[in-house]
């Protein structure tokens, strides 16, 4: 089923709106990547089995009272033995990170640090460049959305709407390219930070989060909106060219001695007069090959027109008036 021009414009507006919403949500959330950090547990604070920890003094003949002071705290000269081995002696903390923050959750508490500070010094420039690109992506996407809305809801003529349609398509394509570059730069910085970042932050395992999915879904919707808008513009331009050939053919059949400049003037006059009264002038001429009729009875009053005598002779020779 072929969509009308107005329905295609409406679909482009909706796709652009979804892309803008998803891009803002992805940029300001910190779930681009998720995973776990492997951290050593404090001595004798294992949650697995606390009875595996024993306290022994350096002197084997000492009693239990030698291991504690009068306040009941452990003596500094006492050696702590932990029987846990393997992964039992490590704690795995869940973390999630984005453009702005990297947060860790452990035992119901969440602590966040700036991801910009965690990234290596050699990658801070690339990270800031990706942040700026994300801002430009959102700004251009908003501008494209505004132009699409103006083209869809404005009461201007058809020609002005077609110009806004072309600008919206170009701006939306540029925003999509900026968004793609920003996403790729951020993921490059994150992978470098995984290998060269602070040792207490380096993740044991990690995977892509839902913010990452929203970002690329936004890019997909953005490019879909731009392609649909560009398709509407291209289809209209091709229809213009086809209709103009039919128009020139019919005009020359009526008067083959018309100056080419006059034919162009009549075409522009026809297009602007029709586009100012209807939303889509091509809806008047359904079907492939349907002719366009124009009243050229008063062309002798226009600049560059042929003489009345020559026009009368030509019409008599043809034996048929247009």
PDB file of C-alpha atoms in Angstrom:
ATOM      1  CA  UNK A   1       0.000   0.000   0.000  1.00  0.00           C
ATOM      2  CA  UNK A   2       1.424   3.359  -1.071  1.00  0.00           C
ATOM      3  CA  UNK A   3       1.350   6.137   1.489  1.00  0.00           C
ATOM      4  CA  UNK A   4       0.291   9.616   0.524  1.00  0.00           C
ATOM      5  CA  UNK A   5       2.696  12.503   0.864  1.00  0.00           C
ATOM      6  CA  UNK A   6       1.001  13.777   4.025  1.00  0.00           C
ATOM      7  CA  UNK A   7       1.042  10.323   5.639  1.00  0.00           C
ATOM      8  CA  UNK A   8       4.750   9.949   4.860  1.00  0.00           C
ATOM      9  CA  UNK A   9       5.399  13.329   6.473  1.00  0.00           C
ATOM     10  CA  UNK A  10       3.462  12.287   9.575  1.00  0.00           C
ATOM     11  CA  UNK A  11       5.416   9.031   9.811  1.00  0.00           C
ATOM     12  CA  UNK A  12       8.702  10.946   9.522  1.00  0.00           C
ATOM     13  CA  UNK A  13       7.664  13.258  12.372  1.00  0.00           C
ATOM     14  CA  UNK A  14       6.807  10.303  14.625  1.00  0.00           C
ATOM     15  CA  UNK A  15      10.072   8.480  13.863  1.00  0.00           C
ATOM     16  CA  UNK A  16      12.061  11.635  14.555  1.00  0.00           C
ATOM     17  CA  UNK A  17      10.238  12.201  17.845  1.00  0.00           C
ATOM     18  CA  UNK A  18      10.998   8.653  19.007  1.00  0.00           C
ATOM     19  CA  UNK A  19      14.645   9.003  17.984  1.00  0.00           C
ATOM     20  CA  UNK A  20      14.944  12.266  19.920  1.00  0.00           C
ATOM     21  CA  UNK A  21      13.346  10.784  23.051  1.00  0.00           C
ATOM     22  CA  UNK A  22      15.550   7.678  23.010  1.00  0.00           C
ATOM     23  CA  UNK A  23      18.735   9.685  22.428  1.00  0.00           C
ATOM     24  CA  UNK A  24      18.060  11.997  25.394  1.00  0.00           C
ATOM     25  CA  UNK A  25      17.206   9.029  27.641  1.00  0.00           C
ATOM     26  CA  UNK A  26      20.367   7.156  26.638  1.00  0.00           C
ATOM     27  CA  UNK A  27      22.668  10.162  27.024  1.00  0.00           C
ATOM     28  CA  UNK A  28      21.592  11.056  30.556  1.00  0.00           C
ATOM     29  CA  UNK A  29      21.414   7.517  31.984  1.00  0.00           C
ATOM     30  CA  UNK A  30      24.327   5.374  33.178  1.00  0.00           C
ATOM     31  CA  UNK A  31      23.427   1.924  31.866  1.00  0.00           C
ATOM     32  CA  UNK A  32      25.514   1.813  28.708  1.00  0.00           C
ATOM     33  CA  UNK A  33      27.598  -1.020  30.156  1.00  0.00           C
ATOM     34  CA  UNK A  34      26.949  -3.300  33.124  1.00  0.00           C
ATOM     35  CA  UNK A  35      28.972  -5.997  34.839  1.00  0.00           C
ATOM     36  CA  UNK A  36      30.803  -7.022  38.012  1.00  0.00           C
ATOM     37  CA  UNK A  37      33.954  -5.942  39.823  1.00  0.00           C
ATOM     38  CA  UNK A  38      36.098  -8.536  41.612  1.00  0.00           C
ATOM     39  CA  UNK A  39      37.153  -7.159  45.010  1.00  0.00           C
ATOM     40  CA  UNK A  40      39.041  -8.963  47.814  1.00  0.00           C
ATOM     41  CA  UNK A  41      37.033  -9.369  51.008  1.00  0.00           C
ATOM     42  CA  UNK A  42      38.322  -7.838  54.260  1.00  0.00           C
ATOM     43  CA  UNK A  43      39.968 -10.374  56.636  1.00  0.00           C
ATOM     44  CA  UNK A  44      37.546 -12.391  58.756  1.00  0.00           C
ATOM     45  CA  UNK A  45      34.527 -10.588  57.282  1.00  0.00           C
ATOM     46  CA  UNK A  46      33.454 -13.294  54.880  1.00  0.00           C
ATOM     47  CA  UNK A  47      29.737 -13.715  54.450  1.00  0.00           C
ATOM     48  CA  UNK A  48      30.175 -17.341  53.407  1.00  0.00           C
ATOM     49  CA  UNK A  49      31.169 -18.934  56.704  1.00  0.00           C
ATOM     50  CA  UNK A  50      32.388 -16.771  59.539  1.00  0.00           C
ATOM     51  CA  UNK A  51      33.496 -19.834  61.532  1.00  0.00           C
ATOM     52  CA  UNK A  52      36.299 -20.475  59.041  1.00  0.00           C
ATOM     53  CA  UNK A  53      38.216 -17.555  60.503  1.00  0.00           C
ATOM     54  CA  UNK A  54      40.400 -18.162  63.563  1.00  0.00           C
ATOM     55  CA  UNK A  55      42.547 -15.784  65.538  1.00  0.00           C
ATOM     56  CA  UNK A  56      45.920 -17.067  66.750  1.00  0.00           C
ATOM     57  CA  UNK A  57      48.687 -15.246  68.565  1.00  0.00           C
ATOM     58  CA  UNK A  58      52.342 -15.334  67.628  1.00  0.00           C
ATOM     59  CA  UNK A  59      53.023 -17.277  70.862  1.00  0.00           C
ATOM     60  CA  UNK A  60      51.273 -20.649  70.773  1.00  0.00           C
ATOM     61  CA  UNK A  61      51.213 -20.821  74.584  1.00  0.00           C
ATOM     62  CA  UNK A  62      49.131 -17.648  74.895  1.00  0.00           C
ATOM     63  CA  UNK A  63      45.561 -17.861  76.066  1.00  0.00           C
ATOM     64  CA  UNK A  64      42.453 -16.432  74.438  1.00  0.00           C
ATOM     65  CA  UNK A  65      42.648 -13.416  76.710  1.00  0.00           C
ATOM     66  CA  UNK A  66      45.963 -12.505  75.064  1.00  0.00           C
ATOM     67  CA  UNK A  67      44.248 -11.922  71.726  1.00  0.00           C
ATOM     68  CA  UNK A  68      41.967  -9.159  72.956  1.00  0.00           C
ATOM     69  CA  UNK A  69      42.409  -6.084  75.067  1.00  0.00           C
ATOM     70  CA  UNK A  70      40.226  -4.828  77.881  1.00  0.00           C
ATOM     71  CA  UNK A  71      37.768  -3.273  75.384  1.00  0.00           C
ATOM     72  CA  UNK A  72      37.251  -6.565  73.568  1.00  0.00           C
ATOM     73  CA  UNK A  73      38.962  -5.410  70.343  1.00  0.00           C
ATOM     74  CA  UNK A  74      41.528  -7.498  68.494  1.00  0.00           C
ATOM     75  CA  UNK A  75      45.143  -7.112  69.420  1.00  0.00           C
ATOM     76  CA  UNK A  76      47.357  -5.652  66.684  1.00  0.00           C
ATOM     77  CA  UNK A  77      49.984  -8.337  67.298  1.00  0.00           C
ATOM     78  CA  UNK A  78      47.541 -11.127  66.521  1.00  0.00           C
ATOM     79  CA  UNK A  79      47.665 -12.967  63.180  1.00  0.00           C
ATOM     80  CA  UNK A  80      44.316 -13.502  61.386  1.00  0.00           C
ATOM     81  CA  UNK A  81      43.907 -16.702  59.375  1.00  0.00           C
ATOM     82  CA  UNK A  82      41.266 -17.061  56.657  1.00  0.00           C
ATOM     83  CA  UNK A  83      40.554 -20.541  55.387  1.00  0.00           C
ATOM     84  CA  UNK A  84      38.624 -19.436  52.291  1.00  0.00           C
ATOM     85  CA  UNK A  85      40.259 -20.113  48.945  1.00  0.00           C
ATOM     86  CA  UNK A  86      39.453 -19.422  45.297  1.00  0.00           C
ATOM     87  CA  UNK A  87      36.545 -17.113  44.559  1.00  0.00           C
ATOM     88  CA  UNK A  88      35.283 -17.410  48.136  1.00  0.00           C
ATOM     89  CA  UNK A  89      37.794 -14.794  49.216  1.00  0.00           C
ATOM     90  CA  UNK A  90      36.495 -12.246  46.667  1.00  0.00           C
ATOM     91  CA  UNK A  91      33.355 -10.140  46.561  1.00  0.00           C
ATOM     92  CA  UNK A  92      31.682  -9.423  43.209  1.00  0.00           C
ATOM     93  CA  UNK A  93      30.157  -5.961  43.019  1.00  0.00           C
ATOM     94  CA  UNK A  94      27.590  -5.093  40.357  1.00  0.00           C
ATOM     95  CA  UNK A  95      28.328  -1.886  38.457  1.00  0.00           C
ATOM     96  CA  UNK A  96      26.789   0.160  35.639  1.00  0.00           C
ATOM     97  CA  UNK A  97      28.337   3.061  33.761  1.00  0.00           C
ATOM     98  CA  UNK A  98      27.480   5.764  31.231  1.00  0.00           C
ATOM     99  CA  UNK A  99      28.829   9.038  29.881  1.00  0.00           C
ATOM    100  CA  UNK A 100      28.739  10.749  33.252  1.00  0.00           C
ATOM    101  CA  UNK A 101      28.858   8.260  36.147  1.00  0.00           C
ATOM    102  CA  UNK A 102      30.013   4.766  37.036  1.00  0.00           C
ATOM    103  CA  UNK A 103      28.052   3.341  39.970  1.00  0.00           C
ATOM    104  CA  UNK A 104      28.702   0.241  42.107  1.00  0.00           C
ATOM    105  CA  UNK A 105      26.133  -1.634  44.169  1.00  0.00           C
ATOM    106  CA  UNK A 106      27.151  -3.753  47.156  1.00  0.00           C
ATOM    107  CA  UNK A 107      25.037  -4.940  50.081  1.00  0.00           C
ATOM    108  CA  UNK A 108      22.168  -2.649  49.111  1.00  0.00           C
ATOM    109  CA  UNK A 109      24.284   0.497  48.875  1.00  0.00           C
ATOM    110  CA  UNK A 110      25.276   2.349  45.702  1.00  0.00           C
ATOM    111  CA  UNK A 111      28.367   4.512  45.287  1.00  0.00           C
ATOM    112  CA  UNK A 112      28.985   6.542  42.122  1.00  0.00           C
ATOM    113  CA  UNK A 113      32.134   8.037  40.644  1.00  0.00           C
ATOM    114  CA  UNK A 114      32.657  10.285  37.640  1.00  0.00           C
ATOM    115  CA  UNK A 115      33.461   8.199  34.581  1.00  0.00           C
ATOM    116  CA  UNK A 116      35.428  11.104  33.112  1.00  0.00           C
ATOM    117  CA  UNK A 117      37.810  10.934  36.100  1.00  0.00           C
ATOM    118  CA  UNK A 118      38.108   7.144  35.792  1.00  0.00           C
ATOM    119  CA  UNK A 119      39.153   7.235  32.132  1.00  0.00           C
ATOM    120  CA  UNK A 120      42.901   7.372  31.347  1.00  0.00           C
ATOM    121  CA  UNK A 121      44.409  10.786  30.662  1.00  0.00           C
ATOM    122  CA  UNK A 122      45.192   9.765  27.093  1.00  0.00           C
ATOM    123  CA  UNK A 123      41.493   9.130  26.415  1.00  0.00           C
ATOM    124  CA  UNK A 124      39.915  12.155  28.097  1.00  0.00           C
ATOM    125  CA  UNK A 125      40.079  14.198  24.891  1.00  0.00           C
ATOM    126  CA  UNK A 126      38.273  11.483  22.925  1.00  0.00           C
ATOM    127  CA  UNK A 127      35.682  11.161  25.684  1.00  0.00           C
ATOM    128  CA  UNK A 128      34.957  14.895  25.693  1.00  0.00           C
ATOM    129  CA  UNK A 129      34.732  14.820  21.901  1.00  0.00           C
ATOM    130  CA  UNK A 130      32.141  12.047  22.121  1.00  0.00           C
ATOM    131  CA  UNK A 131      30.164  14.072  24.693  1.00  0.00           C
ATOM    132  CA  UNK A 132      30.155  17.119  22.392  1.00  0.00           C
ATOM    133  CA  UNK A 133      29.108  14.939  19.452  1.00  0.00           C
ATOM    134  CA  UNK A 134      26.210  13.564  21.483  1.00  0.00           C
ATOM    135  CA  UNK A 135      25.085  17.111  22.303  1.00  0.00           C
ATOM    136  CA  UNK A 136      25.246  18.093  18.626  1.00  0.00           C
ATOM    137  CA  UNK A 137      23.377  14.916  17.701  1.00  0.00           C
ATOM    138  CA  UNK A 138      20.510  15.841  20.013  1.00  0.00           C
ATOM    139  CA  UNK A 139      20.492  19.494  18.886  1.00  0.00           C
ATOM    140  CA  UNK A 140      20.424  18.660  15.165  1.00  0.00           C
ATOM    141  CA  UNK A 141      17.814  15.986  15.747  1.00  0.00           C
ATOM    142  CA  UNK A 142      15.650  18.562  17.537  1.00  0.00           C
ATOM    143  CA  UNK A 143      16.110  21.032  14.675  1.00  0.00           C
ATOM    144  CA  UNK A 144      15.136  18.392  12.122  1.00  0.00           C
ATOM    145  CA  UNK A 145      12.071  17.534  14.182  1.00  0.00           C
ATOM    146  CA  UNK A 146      11.086  21.219  14.299  1.00  0.00           C
ATOM    147  CA  UNK A 147      11.405  21.577  10.518  1.00  0.00           C
ATOM    148  CA  UNK A 148       9.352  18.435   9.937  1.00  0.00           C
ATOM    149  CA  UNK A 149       6.622  19.765  12.230  1.00  0.00           C
ATOM    150  CA  UNK A 150       6.608  23.119  10.428  1.00  0.00           C
ATOM    151  CA  UNK A 151       6.379  21.364   7.072  1.00  0.00           C
ATOM    152  CA  UNK A 152       3.514  19.178   8.284  1.00  0.00           C
ATOM    153  CA  UNK A 153       1.440  21.704  10.236  1.00  0.00           C
ATOM    154  CA  UNK A 154       2.192  25.005   8.491  1.00  0.00           C
ATOM    155  CA  UNK A 155      -0.339  26.602   6.164  1.00  0.00           C
ATOM    156  CA  UNK A 156       2.280  27.809   3.674  1.00  0.00           C
ATOM    157  CA  UNK A 157       2.184  26.797   0.034  1.00  0.00           C
ATOM    158  CA  UNK A 158       3.444  23.567  -1.407  1.00  0.00           C
ATOM    159  CA  UNK A 159       6.782  24.943  -2.625  1.00  0.00           C
ATOM    160  CA  UNK A 160       7.791  26.283   0.801  1.00  0.00           C
ATOM    161  CA  UNK A 161       6.862  22.967   2.394  1.00  0.00           C
ATOM    162  CA  UNK A 162       9.035  21.148  -0.123  1.00  0.00           C
ATOM    163  CA  UNK A 163      12.034  23.337   0.761  1.00  0.00           C
ATOM    164  CA  UNK A 164      11.587  22.695   4.481  1.00  0.00           C
ATOM    165  CA  UNK A 165      11.301  18.988   3.702  1.00  0.00           C
ATOM    166  CA  UNK A 166      14.694  19.033   1.974  1.00  0.00           C
ATOM    167  CA  UNK A 167      16.400  20.923   4.826  1.00  0.00           C
ATOM    168  CA  UNK A 168      14.884  18.554   7.401  1.00  0.00           C
ATOM    169  CA  UNK A 169      16.200  15.517   5.516  1.00  0.00           C
ATOM    170  CA  UNK A 170      19.747  16.917   5.288  1.00  0.00           C
ATOM    171  CA  UNK A 171      19.883  17.969   8.950  1.00  0.00           C
ATOM    172  CA  UNK A 172      18.514  14.615  10.129  1.00  0.00           C
ATOM    173  CA  UNK A 173      21.121  12.710   8.109  1.00  0.00           C
ATOM    174  CA  UNK A 174      23.910  14.845   9.593  1.00  0.00           C
ATOM    175  CA  UNK A 175      22.601  14.283  13.115  1.00  0.00           C
ATOM    176  CA  UNK A 176      22.509  10.527  12.561  1.00  0.00           C
ATOM    177  CA  UNK A 177      26.132  10.474  11.388  1.00  0.00           C
ATOM    178  CA  UNK A 178      27.210  12.505  14.428  1.00  0.00           C
ATOM    179  CA  UNK A 179      25.333  10.145  16.736  1.00  0.00           C
ATOM    180  CA  UNK A 180      26.985   7.085  15.212  1.00  0.00           C
ATOM    181  CA  UNK A 181      30.463   8.609  15.632  1.00  0.00           C
ATOM    182  CA  UNK A 182      29.704   9.604  19.250  1.00  0.00           C
ATOM    183  CA  UNK A 183      28.518   6.095  20.179  1.00  0.00           C
ATOM    184  CA  UNK A 184      31.597   4.463  18.662  1.00  0.00           C
ATOM    185  CA  UNK A 185      34.016   6.890  20.347  1.00  0.00           C
ATOM    186  CA  UNK A 186      32.460   6.310  23.764  1.00  0.00           C
ATOM    187  CA  UNK A 187      32.671   2.531  23.455  1.00  0.00           C
ATOM    188  CA  UNK A 188      36.320   2.841  22.406  1.00  0.00           C
ATOM    189  CA  UNK A 189      37.073   4.926  25.511  1.00  0.00           C
ATOM    190  CA  UNK A 190      35.224   2.444  27.727  1.00  0.00           C
ATOM    191  CA  UNK A 191      37.191  -0.531  26.421  1.00  0.00           C
ATOM    192  CA  UNK A 192      40.480   1.313  26.955  1.00  0.00           C
ATOM    193  CA  UNK A 193      39.378   2.204  30.500  1.00  0.00           C
ATOM    194  CA  UNK A 194      38.615  -1.465  31.184  1.00  0.00           C
ATOM    195  CA  UNK A 195      42.259  -2.321  30.455  1.00  0.00           C
ATOM    196  CA  UNK A 196      44.055   0.801  31.684  1.00  0.00           C
ATOM    197  CA  UNK A 197      41.712   2.299  34.262  1.00  0.00           C
ATOM    198  CA  UNK A 198      42.112   2.221  38.063  1.00  0.00           C
ATOM    199  CA  UNK A 199      42.738  -1.269  39.425  1.00  0.00           C
ATOM    200  CA  UNK A 200      39.917  -0.991  41.942  1.00  0.00           C
ATOM    201  CA  UNK A 201      37.481  -0.262  39.091  1.00  0.00           C
ATOM    202  CA  UNK A 202      38.492  -2.660  36.314  1.00  0.00           C
ATOM    203  CA  UNK A 203      35.526  -4.983  35.727  1.00  0.00           C
ATOM    204  CA  UNK A 204      35.772  -8.758  35.890  1.00  0.00           C
ATOM    205  CA  UNK A 205      32.924  -9.170  33.404  1.00  0.00           C
ATOM    206  CA  UNK A 206      30.830  -6.627  31.499  1.00  0.00           C
ATOM    207  CA  UNK A 207      28.117  -6.465  28.859  1.00  0.00           C
ATOM    208  CA  UNK A 208      26.070  -3.823  27.061  1.00  0.00           C
ATOM    209  CA  UNK A 209      23.160  -2.285  28.972  1.00  0.00           C
ATOM    210  CA  UNK A 210      19.774  -0.937  27.949  1.00  0.00           C
ATOM    211  CA  UNK A 211      21.079   2.632  27.498  1.00  0.00           C
ATOM    212  CA  UNK A 212      23.405   1.309  24.797  1.00  0.00           C
ATOM    213  CA  UNK A 213      20.433  -0.340  23.095  1.00  0.00           C
ATOM    214  CA  UNK A 214      18.386   2.869  23.290  1.00  0.00           C
ATOM    215  CA  UNK A 215      21.237   4.847  21.725  1.00  0.00           C
ATOM    216  CA  UNK A 216      21.504   2.608  18.676  1.00  0.00           C
ATOM    217  CA  UNK A 217      17.730   2.317  18.380  1.00  0.00           C
ATOM    218  CA  UNK A 218      17.634   6.119  18.318  1.00  0.00           C
ATOM    219  CA  UNK A 219      20.215   6.125  15.521  1.00  0.00           C
ATOM    220  CA  UNK A 220      18.176   3.594  13.529  1.00  0.00           C
ATOM    221  CA  UNK A 221      14.974   5.619  13.887  1.00  0.00           C
ATOM    222  CA  UNK A 222      16.822   8.820  13.009  1.00  0.00           C
ATOM    223  CA  UNK A 223      18.172   7.387   9.760  1.00  0.00           C
ATOM    224  CA  UNK A 224      14.769   5.885   8.936  1.00  0.00           C
ATOM    225  CA  UNK A 225      13.129   9.294   9.361  1.00  0.00           C
ATOM    226  CA  UNK A 226      15.766  10.963   7.189  1.00  0.00           C
ATOM    227  CA  UNK A 227      15.460   8.347   4.433  1.00  0.00           C
ATOM    228  CA  UNK A 228      11.673   8.626   4.454  1.00  0.00           C
ATOM    229  CA  UNK A 229      11.836  12.430   4.319  1.00  0.00           C
ATOM    230  CA  UNK A 230      14.411  12.365   1.536  1.00  0.00           C
ATOM    231  CA  UNK A 231      12.290   9.837  -0.348  1.00  0.00           C
ATOM    232  CA  UNK A 232       9.300  12.181  -0.143  1.00  0.00           C
ATOM    233  CA  UNK A 233      11.370  15.074  -1.476  1.00  0.00           C
ATOM    234  CA  UNK A 234      12.954  13.014  -4.286  1.00  0.00           C
ATOM    235  CA  UNK A 235       9.644  11.543  -5.359  1.00  0.00           C
ATOM    236  CA  UNK A 236       8.077  15.000  -5.519  1.00  0.00           C
ATOM    237  CA  UNK A 237      10.974  16.409  -7.571  1.00  0.00           C
ATOM    238  CA  UNK A 238      10.766  13.532 -10.057  1.00  0.00           C
ATOM    239  CA  UNK A 239       7.033  14.107 -10.326  1.00  0.00           C
ATOM    240  CA  UNK A 240       7.705  17.781 -11.000  1.00  0.00           C
ATOM    241  CA  UNK A 241      10.083  16.939 -13.849  1.00  0.00           C
ATOM    242  CA  UNK A 242       7.658  14.490 -15.394  1.00  0.00           C
ATOM    243  CA  UNK A 243       4.746  16.920 -15.196  1.00  0.00           C
ATOM    244  CA  UNK A 244       6.857  19.681 -16.695  1.00  0.00           C
ATOM    245  CA  UNK A 245       7.665  17.567 -19.757  1.00  0.00           C
ATOM    246  CA  UNK A 246       3.963  16.875 -20.241  1.00  0.00           C
ATOM    247  CA  UNK A 247       3.189  20.571 -19.735  1.00  0.00           C
ATOM    248  CA  UNK A 248       5.749  21.724 -22.318  1.00  0.00           C
ATOM    249  CA  UNK A 249       4.525  19.143 -24.794  1.00  0.00           C
ATOM    250  CA  UNK A 250       0.906  20.319 -24.520  1.00  0.00           C
ATOM    251  CA  UNK A 251       1.846  23.995 -24.716  1.00  0.00           C
ATOM    252  CA  UNK A 252       3.970  23.498 -27.827  1.00  0.00           C
ATOM    253  CA  UNK A 253       1.199  21.531 -29.481  1.00  0.00           C
ATOM    254  CA  UNK A 254      -1.020  24.571 -29.041  1.00  0.00           C
ATOM    255  CA  UNK A 255       1.637  27.061 -30.117  1.00  0.00           C
ATOM    256  CA  UNK A 256       4.940  25.721 -31.437  1.00  0.00           C
ATOM    257  CA  UNK A 257       6.385  29.233 -31.840  1.00  0.00           C
ATOM    258  CA  UNK A 258       6.446  30.059 -28.148  1.00  0.00           C
ATOM    259  CA  UNK A 259       9.778  31.231 -26.789  1.00  0.00           C
ATOM    260  CA  UNK A 260      11.397  28.763 -24.278  1.00  0.00           C
ATOM    261  CA  UNK A 261      11.503  31.530 -21.692  1.00  0.00           C
ATOM    262  CA  UNK A 262       7.765  31.989 -22.120  1.00  0.00           C
ATOM    263  CA  UNK A 263       7.167  28.262 -21.614  1.00  0.00           C
ATOM    264  CA  UNK A 264       9.198  28.361 -18.391  1.00  0.00           C
ATOM    265  CA  UNK A 265       7.284  31.437 -17.242  1.00  0.00           C
ATOM    266  CA  UNK A 266       3.943  29.717 -17.849  1.00  0.00           C
ATOM    267  CA  UNK A 267       5.110  26.614 -15.968  1.00  0.00           C
ATOM    268  CA  UNK A 268       6.193  28.608 -12.924  1.00  0.00           C
ATOM    269  CA  UNK A 269       2.960  30.576 -12.995  1.00  0.00           C
ATOM    270  CA  UNK A 270       0.965  27.355 -13.121  1.00  0.00           C
ATOM    271  CA  UNK A 271       2.893  25.654 -10.305  1.00  0.00           C
ATOM    272  CA  UNK A 272       2.736  28.581  -7.903  1.00  0.00           C
ATOM    273  CA  UNK A 273      -0.926  29.239  -8.593  1.00  0.00           C
ATOM    274  CA  UNK A 274      -1.856  25.606  -7.979  1.00  0.00           C
ATOM    275  CA  UNK A 275       0.437  25.073  -4.970  1.00  0.00           C
ATOM    276  CA  UNK A 276      -1.035  28.084  -3.189  1.00  0.00           C
ATOM    277  CA  UNK A 277      -4.527  26.582  -3.290  1.00  0.00           C
ATOM    278  CA  UNK A 278      -3.975  22.841  -2.693  1.00  0.00           C
ATOM    279  CA  UNK A 279      -1.729  20.838  -0.390  1.00  0.00           C
ATOM    280  CA  UNK A 280      -0.480  18.515  -3.116  1.00  0.00           C
ATOM    281  CA  UNK A 281      -0.885  19.782  -6.684  1.00  0.00           C
ATOM    282  CA  UNK A 282      -0.147  16.371  -8.146  1.00  0.00           C
ATOM    283  CA  UNK A 283      -3.316  14.939  -6.653  1.00  0.00           C
ATOM    284  CA  UNK A 284      -5.136  16.763  -9.424  1.00  0.00           C
ATOM    285  CA  UNK A 285      -3.591  14.553 -12.063  1.00  0.00           C
ATOM    286  CA  UNK A 286      -3.934  10.904 -11.166  1.00  0.00           C
ATOM    287  CA  UNK A 287      -2.608   8.234 -13.437  1.00  0.00           C
ATOM    288  CA  UNK A 288       0.626   7.896 -15.381  1.00  0.00           C
ATOM    289  CA  UNK A 289       0.722  10.006 -18.521  1.00  0.00           C
ATOM    290  CA  UNK A 290      -2.239  12.218 -17.690  1.00  0.00           C
ATOM    291  CA  UNK A 291      -1.849  15.620 -19.369  1.00  0.00           C
ATOM    292  CA  UNK A 292      -1.712  19.026 -17.731  1.00  0.00           C
ATOM    293  CA  UNK A 293      -3.919  21.688 -19.275  1.00  0.00           C
ATOM    294  CA  UNK A 294      -3.202  25.371 -19.063  1.00  0.00           C
ATOM    295  CA  UNK A 295      -5.038  28.372 -20.391  1.00  0.00           C
ATOM    296  CA  UNK A 296      -2.781  30.083 -22.897  1.00  0.00           C
ATOM    297  CA  UNK A 297      -5.471  32.219 -24.427  1.00  0.00           C
ATOM    298  CA  UNK A 298      -3.863  35.342 -23.044  1.00  0.00           C
ATOM    299  CA  UNK A 299      -0.217  34.594 -23.687  1.00  0.00           C
ATOM    300  CA  UNK A 300      -0.037  37.423 -26.235  1.00  0.00           C
ATOM    301  CA  UNK A 301      -0.344  39.820 -23.315  1.00  0.00           C
ATOM    302  CA  UNK A 302       2.800  38.426 -21.718  1.00  0.00           C
ATOM    303  CA  UNK A 303       6.389  39.540 -22.443  1.00  0.00           C
ATOM    304  CA  UNK A 304       8.085  37.689 -25.291  1.00  0.00           C
ATOM    305  CA  UNK A 305       4.847  36.359 -26.789  1.00  0.00           C
ATOM    306  CA  UNK A 306       4.489  35.810 -30.517  1.00  0.00           C
ATOM    307  CA  UNK A 307       2.427  38.101 -32.615  1.00  0.00           C
ATOM    308  CA  UNK A 308      -1.319  37.547 -32.869  1.00  0.00           C
ATOM    309  CA  UNK A 309      -1.137  37.132 -36.666  1.00  0.00           C
ATOM    310  CA  UNK A 310       1.461  34.356 -36.432  1.00  0.00           C
ATOM    311  CA  UNK A 311      -0.540  32.562 -33.766  1.00  0.00           C
ATOM    312  CA  UNK A 312      -3.724  32.729 -35.880  1.00  0.00           C
ATOM    313  CA  UNK A 313      -1.931  31.349 -38.939  1.00  0.00           C
ATOM    314  CA  UNK A 314      -0.435  28.494 -36.944  1.00  0.00           C
ATOM    315  CA  UNK A 315      -3.791  27.580 -35.439  1.00  0.00           C
ATOM    316  CA  UNK A 316      -5.443  27.567 -38.876  1.00  0.00           C
ATOM    317  CA  UNK A 317      -2.721  25.299 -40.227  1.00  0.00           C
ATOM    318  CA  UNK A 318      -3.192  22.882 -37.373  1.00  0.00           C
ATOM    319  CA  UNK A 319      -6.939  22.883 -37.891  1.00  0.00           C
ATOM    320  CA  UNK A 320      -7.477  22.517 -34.194  1.00  0.00           C
ATOM    321  CA  UNK A 321      -7.365  24.998 -31.322  1.00  0.00           C
ATOM    322  CA  UNK A 322      -6.065  24.135 -27.870  1.00  0.00           C
TER     323      UNK A 322
END
